[in-house]
Coordinates of C-alpha atoms in Angstrom, one line a residue:
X1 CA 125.4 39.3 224.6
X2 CA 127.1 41.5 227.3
X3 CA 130.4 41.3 225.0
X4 CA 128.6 42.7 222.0
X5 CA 126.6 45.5 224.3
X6 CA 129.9 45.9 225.7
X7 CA 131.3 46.6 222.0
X8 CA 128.3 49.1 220.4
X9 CA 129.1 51.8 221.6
X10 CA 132.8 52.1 220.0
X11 CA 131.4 50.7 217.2
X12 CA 129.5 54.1 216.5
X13 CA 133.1 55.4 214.9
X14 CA 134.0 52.3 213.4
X15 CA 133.5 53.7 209.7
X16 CA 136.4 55.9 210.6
X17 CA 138.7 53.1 210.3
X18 CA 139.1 49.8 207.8
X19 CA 137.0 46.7 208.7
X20 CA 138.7 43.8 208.2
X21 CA 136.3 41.3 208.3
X22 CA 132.6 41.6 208.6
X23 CA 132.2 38.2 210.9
X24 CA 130.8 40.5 214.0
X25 CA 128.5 42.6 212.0
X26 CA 126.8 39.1 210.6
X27 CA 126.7 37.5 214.1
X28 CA 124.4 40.4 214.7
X29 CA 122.1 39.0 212.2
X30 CA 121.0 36.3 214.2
X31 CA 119.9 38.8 217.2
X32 CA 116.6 39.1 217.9
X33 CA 116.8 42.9 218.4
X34 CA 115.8 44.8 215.7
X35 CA 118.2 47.8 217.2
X36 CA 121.6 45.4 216.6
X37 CA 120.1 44.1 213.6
X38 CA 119.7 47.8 212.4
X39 CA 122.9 49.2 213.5
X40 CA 124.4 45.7 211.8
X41 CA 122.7 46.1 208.1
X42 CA 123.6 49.5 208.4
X43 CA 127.0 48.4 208.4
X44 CA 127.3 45.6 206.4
X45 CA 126.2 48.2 203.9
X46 CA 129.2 50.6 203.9
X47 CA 132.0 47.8 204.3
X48 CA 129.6 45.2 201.3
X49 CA 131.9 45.7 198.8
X50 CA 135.3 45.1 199.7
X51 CA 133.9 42.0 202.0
X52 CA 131.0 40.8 199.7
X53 CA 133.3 37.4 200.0
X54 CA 132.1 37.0 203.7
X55 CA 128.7 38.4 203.2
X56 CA 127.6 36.4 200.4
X57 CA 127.7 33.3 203.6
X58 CA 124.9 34.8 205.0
X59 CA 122.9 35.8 201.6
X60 CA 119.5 33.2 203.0
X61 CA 119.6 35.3 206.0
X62 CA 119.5 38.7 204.0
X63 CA 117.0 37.7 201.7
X64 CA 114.9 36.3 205.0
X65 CA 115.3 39.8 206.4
X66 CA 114.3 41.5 203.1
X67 CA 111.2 39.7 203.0
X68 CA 110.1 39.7 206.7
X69 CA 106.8 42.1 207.1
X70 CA 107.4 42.0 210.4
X71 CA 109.8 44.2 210.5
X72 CA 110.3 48.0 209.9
X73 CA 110.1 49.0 206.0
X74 CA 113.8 50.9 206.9
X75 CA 115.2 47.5 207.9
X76 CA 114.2 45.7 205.3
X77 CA 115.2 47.8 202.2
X78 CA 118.7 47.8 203.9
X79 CA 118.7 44.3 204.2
X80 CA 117.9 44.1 200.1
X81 CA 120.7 46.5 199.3
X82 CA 123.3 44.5 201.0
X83 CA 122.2 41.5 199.5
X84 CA 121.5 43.0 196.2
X85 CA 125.4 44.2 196.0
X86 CA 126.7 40.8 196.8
X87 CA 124.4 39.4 194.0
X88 CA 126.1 42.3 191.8
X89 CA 130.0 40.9 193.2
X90 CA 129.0 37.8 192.4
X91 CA 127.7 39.0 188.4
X92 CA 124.2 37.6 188.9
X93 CA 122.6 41.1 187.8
X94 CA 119.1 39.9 187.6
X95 CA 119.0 38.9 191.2
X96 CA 120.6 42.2 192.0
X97 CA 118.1 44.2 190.2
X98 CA 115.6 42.2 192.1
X99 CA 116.7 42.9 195.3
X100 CA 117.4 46.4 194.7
X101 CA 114.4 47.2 193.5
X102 CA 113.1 45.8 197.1
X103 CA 115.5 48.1 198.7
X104 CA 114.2 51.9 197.7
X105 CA 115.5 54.9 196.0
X106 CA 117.8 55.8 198.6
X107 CA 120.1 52.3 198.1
X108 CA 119.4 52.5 194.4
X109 CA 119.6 55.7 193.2
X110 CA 119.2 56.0 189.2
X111 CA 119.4 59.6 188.6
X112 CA 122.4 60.9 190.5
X113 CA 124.4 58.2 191.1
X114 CA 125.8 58.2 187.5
X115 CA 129.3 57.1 188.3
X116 CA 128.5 54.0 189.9
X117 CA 129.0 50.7 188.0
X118 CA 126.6 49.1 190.5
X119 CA 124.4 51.3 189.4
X120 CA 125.1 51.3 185.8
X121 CA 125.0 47.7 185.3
X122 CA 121.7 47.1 187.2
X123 CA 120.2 50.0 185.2
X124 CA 121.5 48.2 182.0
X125 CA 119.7 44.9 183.3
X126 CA 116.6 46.9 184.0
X127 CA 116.4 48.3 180.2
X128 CA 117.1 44.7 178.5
X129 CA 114.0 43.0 181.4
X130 CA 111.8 45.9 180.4
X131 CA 112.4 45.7 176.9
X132 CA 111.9 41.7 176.9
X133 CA 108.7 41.9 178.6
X134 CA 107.5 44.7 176.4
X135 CA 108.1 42.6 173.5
X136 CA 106.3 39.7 174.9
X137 CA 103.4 41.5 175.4
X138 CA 103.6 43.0 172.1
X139 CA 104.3 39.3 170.2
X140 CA 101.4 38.2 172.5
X141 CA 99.1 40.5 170.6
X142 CA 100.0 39.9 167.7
X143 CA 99.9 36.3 167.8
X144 CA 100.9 33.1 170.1
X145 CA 103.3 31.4 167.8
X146 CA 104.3 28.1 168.4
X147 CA 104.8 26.2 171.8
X148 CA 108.6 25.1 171.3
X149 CA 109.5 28.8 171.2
X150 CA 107.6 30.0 174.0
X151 CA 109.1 27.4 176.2
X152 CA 112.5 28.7 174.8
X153 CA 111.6 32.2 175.8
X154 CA 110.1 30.9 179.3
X155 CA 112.9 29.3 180.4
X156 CA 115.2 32.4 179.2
X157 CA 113.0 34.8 181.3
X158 CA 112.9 32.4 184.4
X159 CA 115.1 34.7 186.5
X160 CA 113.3 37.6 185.2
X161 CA 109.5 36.7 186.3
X162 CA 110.6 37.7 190.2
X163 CA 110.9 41.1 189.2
X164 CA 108.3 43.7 190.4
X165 CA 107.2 45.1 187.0
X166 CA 105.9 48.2 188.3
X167 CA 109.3 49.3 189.9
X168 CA 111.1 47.9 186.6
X169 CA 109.0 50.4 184.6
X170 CA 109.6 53.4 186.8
X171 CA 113.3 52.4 186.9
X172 CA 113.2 52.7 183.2
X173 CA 111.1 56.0 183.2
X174 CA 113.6 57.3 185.7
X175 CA 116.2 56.6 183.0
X176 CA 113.9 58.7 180.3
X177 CA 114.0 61.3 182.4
X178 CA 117.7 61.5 182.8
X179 CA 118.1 61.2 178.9
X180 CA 115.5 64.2 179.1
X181 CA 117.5 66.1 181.5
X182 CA 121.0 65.1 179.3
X183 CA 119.7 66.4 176.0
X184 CA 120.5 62.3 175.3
X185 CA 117.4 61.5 172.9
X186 CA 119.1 58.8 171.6
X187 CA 119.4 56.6 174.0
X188 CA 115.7 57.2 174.9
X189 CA 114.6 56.5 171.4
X190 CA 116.9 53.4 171.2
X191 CA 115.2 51.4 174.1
X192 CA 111.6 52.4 173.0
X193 CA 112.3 51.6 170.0
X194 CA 114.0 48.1 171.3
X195 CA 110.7 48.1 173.6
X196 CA 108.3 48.9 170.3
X197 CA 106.5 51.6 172.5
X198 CA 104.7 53.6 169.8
X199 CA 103.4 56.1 173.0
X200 CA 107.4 56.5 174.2
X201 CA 108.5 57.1 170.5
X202 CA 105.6 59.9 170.5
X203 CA 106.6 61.2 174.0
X204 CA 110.6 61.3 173.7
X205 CA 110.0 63.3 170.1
X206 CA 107.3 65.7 171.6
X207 CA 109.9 66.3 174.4
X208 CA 112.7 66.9 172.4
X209 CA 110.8 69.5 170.2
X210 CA 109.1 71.2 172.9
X211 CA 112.6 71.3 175.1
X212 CA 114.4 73.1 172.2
X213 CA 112.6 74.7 169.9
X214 CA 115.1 76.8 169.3
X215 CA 117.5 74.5 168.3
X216 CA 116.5 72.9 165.4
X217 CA 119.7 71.4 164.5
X218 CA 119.2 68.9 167.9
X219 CA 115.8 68.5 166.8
X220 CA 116.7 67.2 163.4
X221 CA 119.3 65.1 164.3
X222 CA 116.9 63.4 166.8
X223 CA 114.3 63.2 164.0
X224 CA 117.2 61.2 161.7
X225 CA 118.2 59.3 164.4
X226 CA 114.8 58.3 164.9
X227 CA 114.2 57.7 161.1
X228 CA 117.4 55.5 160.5
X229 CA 116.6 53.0 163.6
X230 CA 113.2 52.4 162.5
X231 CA 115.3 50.5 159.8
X232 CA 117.9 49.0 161.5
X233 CA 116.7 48.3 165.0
X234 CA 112.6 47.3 164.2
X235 CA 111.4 44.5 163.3
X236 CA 108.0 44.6 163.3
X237 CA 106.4 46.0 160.5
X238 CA 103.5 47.5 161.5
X239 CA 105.5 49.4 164.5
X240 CA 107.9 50.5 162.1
X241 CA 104.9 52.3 160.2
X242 CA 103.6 53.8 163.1
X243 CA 106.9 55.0 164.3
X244 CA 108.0 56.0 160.5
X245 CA 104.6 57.9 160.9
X246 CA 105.0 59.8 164.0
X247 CA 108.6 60.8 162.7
X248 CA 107.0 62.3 159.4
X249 CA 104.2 64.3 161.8
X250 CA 107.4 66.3 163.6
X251 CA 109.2 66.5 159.9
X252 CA 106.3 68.1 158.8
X253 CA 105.7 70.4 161.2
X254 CA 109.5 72.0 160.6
X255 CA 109.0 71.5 156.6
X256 CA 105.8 74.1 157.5
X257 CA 108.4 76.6 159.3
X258 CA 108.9 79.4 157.0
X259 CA 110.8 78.8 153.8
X260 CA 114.1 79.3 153.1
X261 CA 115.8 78.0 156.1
X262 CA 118.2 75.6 156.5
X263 CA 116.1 73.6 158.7
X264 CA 113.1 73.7 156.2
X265 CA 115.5 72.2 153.2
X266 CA 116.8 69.5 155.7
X267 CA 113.2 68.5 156.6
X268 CA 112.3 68.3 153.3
X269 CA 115.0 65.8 152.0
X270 CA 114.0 63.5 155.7
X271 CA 110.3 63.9 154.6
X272 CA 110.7 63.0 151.0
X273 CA 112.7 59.5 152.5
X274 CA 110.3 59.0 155.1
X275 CA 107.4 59.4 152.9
X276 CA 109.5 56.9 150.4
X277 CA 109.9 54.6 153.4
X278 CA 106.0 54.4 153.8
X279 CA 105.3 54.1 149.7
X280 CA 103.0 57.3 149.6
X281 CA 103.7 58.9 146.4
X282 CA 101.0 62.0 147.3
X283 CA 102.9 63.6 150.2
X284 CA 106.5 63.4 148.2
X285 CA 104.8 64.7 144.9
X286 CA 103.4 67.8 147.1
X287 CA 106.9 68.6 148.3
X288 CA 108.5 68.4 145.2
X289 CA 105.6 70.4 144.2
X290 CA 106.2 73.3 146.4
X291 CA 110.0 73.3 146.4
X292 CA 109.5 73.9 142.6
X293 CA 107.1 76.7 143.1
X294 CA 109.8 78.3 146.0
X295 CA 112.9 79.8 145.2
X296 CA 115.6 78.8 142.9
X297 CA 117.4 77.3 145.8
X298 CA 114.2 75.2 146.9
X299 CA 113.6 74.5 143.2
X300 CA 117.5 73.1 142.9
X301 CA 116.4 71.0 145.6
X302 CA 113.3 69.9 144.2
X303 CA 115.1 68.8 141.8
X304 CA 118.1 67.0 144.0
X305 CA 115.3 65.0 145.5
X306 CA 113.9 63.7 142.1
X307 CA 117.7 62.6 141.2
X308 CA 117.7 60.8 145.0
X309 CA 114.3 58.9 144.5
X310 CA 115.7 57.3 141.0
X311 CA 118.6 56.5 142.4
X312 CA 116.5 54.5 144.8
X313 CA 115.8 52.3 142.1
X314 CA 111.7 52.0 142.8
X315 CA 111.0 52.9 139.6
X316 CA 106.7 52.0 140.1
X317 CA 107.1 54.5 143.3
X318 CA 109.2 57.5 140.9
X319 CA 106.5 57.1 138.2
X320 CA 103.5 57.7 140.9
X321 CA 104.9 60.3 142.1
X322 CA 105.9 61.9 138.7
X323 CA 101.9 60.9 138.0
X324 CA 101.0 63.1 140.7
X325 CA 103.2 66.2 140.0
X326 CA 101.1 68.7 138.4
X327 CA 101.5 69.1 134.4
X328 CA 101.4 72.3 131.8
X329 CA 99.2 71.3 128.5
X330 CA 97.8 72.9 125.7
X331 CA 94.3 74.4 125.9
X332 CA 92.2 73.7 122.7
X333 CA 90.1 76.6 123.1
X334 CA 92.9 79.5 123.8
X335 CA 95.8 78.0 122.3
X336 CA 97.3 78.9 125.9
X337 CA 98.1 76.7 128.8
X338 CA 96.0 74.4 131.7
X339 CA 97.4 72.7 134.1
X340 CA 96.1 68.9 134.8
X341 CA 93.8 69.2 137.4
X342 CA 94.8 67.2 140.6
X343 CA 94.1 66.8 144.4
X344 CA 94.3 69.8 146.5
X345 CA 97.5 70.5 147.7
X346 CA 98.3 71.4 151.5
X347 CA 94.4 72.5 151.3
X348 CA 95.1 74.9 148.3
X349 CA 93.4 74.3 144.8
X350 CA 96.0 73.1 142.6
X351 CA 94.3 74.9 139.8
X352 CA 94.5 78.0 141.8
X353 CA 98.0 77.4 142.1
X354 CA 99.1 76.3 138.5
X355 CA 97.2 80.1 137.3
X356 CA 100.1 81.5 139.3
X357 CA 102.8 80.1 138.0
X358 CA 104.9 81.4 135.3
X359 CA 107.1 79.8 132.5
X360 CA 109.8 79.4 134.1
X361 CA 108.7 77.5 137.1
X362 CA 106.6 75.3 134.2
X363 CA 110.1 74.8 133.5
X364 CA 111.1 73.3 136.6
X365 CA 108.3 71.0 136.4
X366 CA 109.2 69.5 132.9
X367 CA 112.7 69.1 134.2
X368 CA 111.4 67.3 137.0
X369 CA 109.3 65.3 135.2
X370 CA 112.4 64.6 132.5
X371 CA 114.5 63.7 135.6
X372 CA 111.9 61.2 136.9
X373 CA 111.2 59.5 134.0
X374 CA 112.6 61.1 130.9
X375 CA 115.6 58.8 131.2
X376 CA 117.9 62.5 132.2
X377 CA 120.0 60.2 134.7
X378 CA 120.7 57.4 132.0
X379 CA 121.7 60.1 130.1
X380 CA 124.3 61.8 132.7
X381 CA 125.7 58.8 133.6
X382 CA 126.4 57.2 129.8
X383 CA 127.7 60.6 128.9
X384 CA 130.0 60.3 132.2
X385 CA 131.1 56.7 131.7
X386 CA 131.8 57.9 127.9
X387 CA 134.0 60.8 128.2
X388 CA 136.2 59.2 131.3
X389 CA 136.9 56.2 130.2
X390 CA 140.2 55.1 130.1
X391 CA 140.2 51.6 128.4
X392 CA 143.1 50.9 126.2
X393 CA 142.2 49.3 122.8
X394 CA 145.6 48.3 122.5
X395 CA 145.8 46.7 125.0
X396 CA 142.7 44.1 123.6
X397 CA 144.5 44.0 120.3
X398 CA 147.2 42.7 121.6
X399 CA 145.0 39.7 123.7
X400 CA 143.6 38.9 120.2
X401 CA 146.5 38.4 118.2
X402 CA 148.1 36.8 121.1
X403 CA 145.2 33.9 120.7
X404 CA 145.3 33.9 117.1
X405 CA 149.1 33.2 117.4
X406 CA 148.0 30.2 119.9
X407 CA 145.9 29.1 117.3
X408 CA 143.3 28.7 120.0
X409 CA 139.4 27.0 118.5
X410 CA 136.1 28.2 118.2
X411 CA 135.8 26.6 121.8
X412 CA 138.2 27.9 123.1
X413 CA 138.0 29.3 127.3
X414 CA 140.6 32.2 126.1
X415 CA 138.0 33.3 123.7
X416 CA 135.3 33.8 126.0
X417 CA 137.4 35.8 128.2
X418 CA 138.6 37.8 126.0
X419 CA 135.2 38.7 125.1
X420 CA 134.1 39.3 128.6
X421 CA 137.0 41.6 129.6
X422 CA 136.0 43.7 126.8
X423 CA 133.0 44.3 128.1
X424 CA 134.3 44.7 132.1
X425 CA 136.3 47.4 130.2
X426 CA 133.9 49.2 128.4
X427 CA 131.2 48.6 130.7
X428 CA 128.4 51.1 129.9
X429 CA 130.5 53.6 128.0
X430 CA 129.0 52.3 124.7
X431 CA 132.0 52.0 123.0
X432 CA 132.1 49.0 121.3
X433 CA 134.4 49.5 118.5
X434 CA 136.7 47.0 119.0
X435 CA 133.8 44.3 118.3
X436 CA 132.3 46.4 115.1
X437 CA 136.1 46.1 113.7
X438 CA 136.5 42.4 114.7
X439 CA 132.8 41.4 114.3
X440 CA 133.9 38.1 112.7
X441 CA 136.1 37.6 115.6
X442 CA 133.3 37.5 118.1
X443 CA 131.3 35.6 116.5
X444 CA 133.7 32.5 116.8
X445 CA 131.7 31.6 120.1
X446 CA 129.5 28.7 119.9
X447 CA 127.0 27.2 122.3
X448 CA 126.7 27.8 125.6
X449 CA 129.8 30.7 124.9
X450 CA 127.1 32.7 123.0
X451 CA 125.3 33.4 126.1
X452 CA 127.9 35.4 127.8
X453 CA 128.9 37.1 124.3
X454 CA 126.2 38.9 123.4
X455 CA 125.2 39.7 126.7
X456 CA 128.7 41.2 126.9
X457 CA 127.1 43.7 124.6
X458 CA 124.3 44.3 126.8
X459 CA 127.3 45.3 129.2
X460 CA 128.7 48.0 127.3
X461 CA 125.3 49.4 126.1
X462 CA 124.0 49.3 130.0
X463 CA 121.3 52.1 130.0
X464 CA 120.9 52.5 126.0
X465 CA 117.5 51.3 126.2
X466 CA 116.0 53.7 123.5
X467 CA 118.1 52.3 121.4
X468 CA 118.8 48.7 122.2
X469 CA 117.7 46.8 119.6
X470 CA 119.5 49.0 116.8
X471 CA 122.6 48.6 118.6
X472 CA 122.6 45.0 119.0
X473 CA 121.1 44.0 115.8
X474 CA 124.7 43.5 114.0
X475 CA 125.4 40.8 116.6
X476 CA 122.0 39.1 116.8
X477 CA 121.2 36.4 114.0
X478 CA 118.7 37.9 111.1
X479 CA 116.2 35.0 111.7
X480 CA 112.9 36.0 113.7
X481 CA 113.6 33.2 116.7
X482 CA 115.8 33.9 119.8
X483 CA 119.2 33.6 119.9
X484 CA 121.0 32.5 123.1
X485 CA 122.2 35.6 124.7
X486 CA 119.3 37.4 123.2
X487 CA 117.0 38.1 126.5
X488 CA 120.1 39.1 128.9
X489 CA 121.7 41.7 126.5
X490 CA 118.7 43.5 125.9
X491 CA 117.9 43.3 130.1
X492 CA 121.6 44.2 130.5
X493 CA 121.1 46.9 127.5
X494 CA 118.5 48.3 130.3
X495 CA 120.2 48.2 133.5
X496 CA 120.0 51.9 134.6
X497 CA 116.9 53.3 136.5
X498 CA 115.0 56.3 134.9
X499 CA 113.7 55.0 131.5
X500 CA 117.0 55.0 129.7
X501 CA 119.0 57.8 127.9

């Protein structure tokens, strides 16, 4: 004892040089003075991690320190820092995180220590424990499900149930407030998300909006970021609506800012998808509706959009919105015009509104309406397909006297795959008149081989539906009954979104 007294007071300098070896400073753990014990946790803390080897010995007598009330609250939190960093050396992050929580802000400091990778990693073990038990809870509400999983999950989160969950969630918080303070609303809206906090979703998109409101570009960006990982990172089906939901409340609001801005015509399109996202026809059609009614460049996009919702390919959610988009008809009693009557719109009288509008924005709405479901896309893509194709009849002329010359059967595999590169050629250009020369030709397929050759007309006619029947008629058989092939060149014949061209 006289040997160590004899010792302390050098020791007051003794961060000014190297320690190499920590065996003195954990001898003092077993005094009985709080003052040695102090001055020896104090220590042990600056030297921890190059000598976490030696310390981890004594880790029992740490964590009995760390959890004795007896002693001061100072002495205590040191003692869980040290042990907390040897748990860290030793890449046992849970028991780290536990411990450091037990050891104050002053030992574990989330917002300004940013370049430590103690820090960092038990930050990164706080996030994926919070995020666990928020889902928990949330699966709990929703329902028990069955006992072999929960024991699963139990014994995965047997580590965690030591942690404090209060200081877990302020950890956490802490984080959200350093995304805040970063301009980093991604990674805010990425945990909540993981977490399925409807409130934090709300919060981190209030504070971006209210933070810089004068930079909408960040805002938007947020708000996409926000829109694409409801459908990538969420599961759960009735968060994603409520998230998908609280995302269309901030579109809305910049869709509202005055017209003609870049920001306004952004919104717009991330409305019209989130709106698609949540099936409500209304809210598009209304948009459409007043891009139409804007400018020519907000009617060009009115129009963009009604290309981009048949290109989705839901044609039952195109047609209620093009249901809902108000229409020009002929009154019986003036010979002029009336508009359909309809909801209100943004709280104005759609009536009032059609009175207003000239010819030409009637005109937009019929081309709207022609692009929805008029079959206008059909029609740009056949007439596309047509005038840049580059198939080489030759080149199928040759394959066909080069099988005659085999001599190859009715049967015959080559036939069939003949007849089925002609169609991977002149898929959907409709040109098909190779097979009108060489009709005969075709028809040498039999059985199951007239399947796949008929529906190879199907192919090259994909989106012809107006006319589907006429053009297959020379191939199908005269009698009444169904032909094999029949059904799937008629579905192929209608392959294309939008009604057909």
């Amino acid at each position: 004892m006289a040997a160590i007294m004899a010792t302390s007071v050098p020791l007051s300098h003794a961060s000014a040089t190297p320690v190499a070896t920590a065996s003195g400073l954990l001898a003092m753990l077993k005094e009985t003075d709080p003052i040695l014990r102090s001055y020896a946790l104090t220590n042990l803390l600056k030297v921890v991690d190059t000598l976490w080897h030696e310390v981890a010995e004594s880790l029992p007598d740490l964590e009995e320190i760390a959890e004795d009330l007896d002693l001061d609250l100072p002495t205590r939190q040191t003692a869980a820092a040290v042990a907390s960093r040897v748990f860290f050396h030793l890449e046992e992050p849970v028991q780290a995180l536990r411990l450091a929580l037990e050891g104050g802000e002053e030992n574990f400091d989330v917002v300004n220590d940013r370049k430590s990778a103690y820090v960092e990693c038990l930050v990164a073990a706080a996030i994926e424990a919070y995020i666990k038990k928020k889902r928990a809870l949330a699966d709990g509400v929703v329902g028990d499900g069955d006992e072999e999983k929960k024991k699963m999950d139990d014994d995965d989160d047997e580590e965690e149930e030591g942690l404090d969950a209060e200081k877990l969630q302020k950890v956490v918080h802490l984080m959200f407030e350093r995304c805040y303070a970063d301009s980093e609303y991604g990674h805010a809206l990425g945990v909540a998300f993981e977490a399925r906090e409807t409130d934090k979703v709300r919060e981190i998109l209030d504070q971006c909006a209210s933070s810089h409101a004068d930079n909408a570009t960040l805002v938007q960006e947020t708000l996409r970021y926000a829109l694409d990982a409801s459908m990538t990172l969420v599961t759960s089906k009735s968060f994603r609506s409520d998230a998908l939901g609280i995302v269309a409340g901030h579109l809305q609001k910049m869709f509202d800012a005055p017209t003609g801005t870049a920001a306004h015509r952004s919104a717009a399109v991330l409305l019209c998808r989130c709106h698609q996202l949540l099936a409500q026809a209304k809210p598009v059609s209304d948009i459409v509706s007043s891009l139409l009614d804007g400018s020519e460049d907000d009617a060009l996009l009115g129009l963009q959009l009604c290309f981009d919702l048949v290109d989705s390919g839901d044609q039952n959610y195109v047609n209620a919105v093009a249901d809902k988009l108000p229409k020009k008809v002929a009154s019986s009693s003036l010979g002029g015009v009336e508009s359909v009557p309809t909801s209100s719109e943004n709280g104005v009288d759609q009536n009032t509104t059609a009175s207003s509008r000239t010819d030409e924005v009637w005109v937009r709405f019929d081309n709207a309406l022609r692009v929805l479901t008029g079959g206008f896309t059909s029609e740009l893509a056949l007439s596309f397909l047509y005038k840049n194709s580059d198939s080489d009849r030759l080149i199928m002329e040759n394959l066909k006297k080069s099988l005659e010359e085999r001599g190859s059967g009715r049967n015959s595999v080559l036939h069939n795959n003949a007849v089925a590169s002609h169609s991977y050629l002149n898929a959907g250009t409709t040109n098909d008149s190779f097979l009108r020369d060489h009709l005969d030709w075709m028809k040498k397929a039999s059985n199951w081989a007239k399947f796949s050759a008929t529906a190879s007309m199907g192919v090259i006619h994909a989106g012809h539906t107006t006319e589907a029947m006429t053009l297959l008629e020379p191939y199908l058989p005269p009698s009444s009954d169904s032909e094999g092939g029949e059904a799937p060149a008629v579905t192929s014949a209608g392959g294309y979104a939008g009604g057909g061209s």
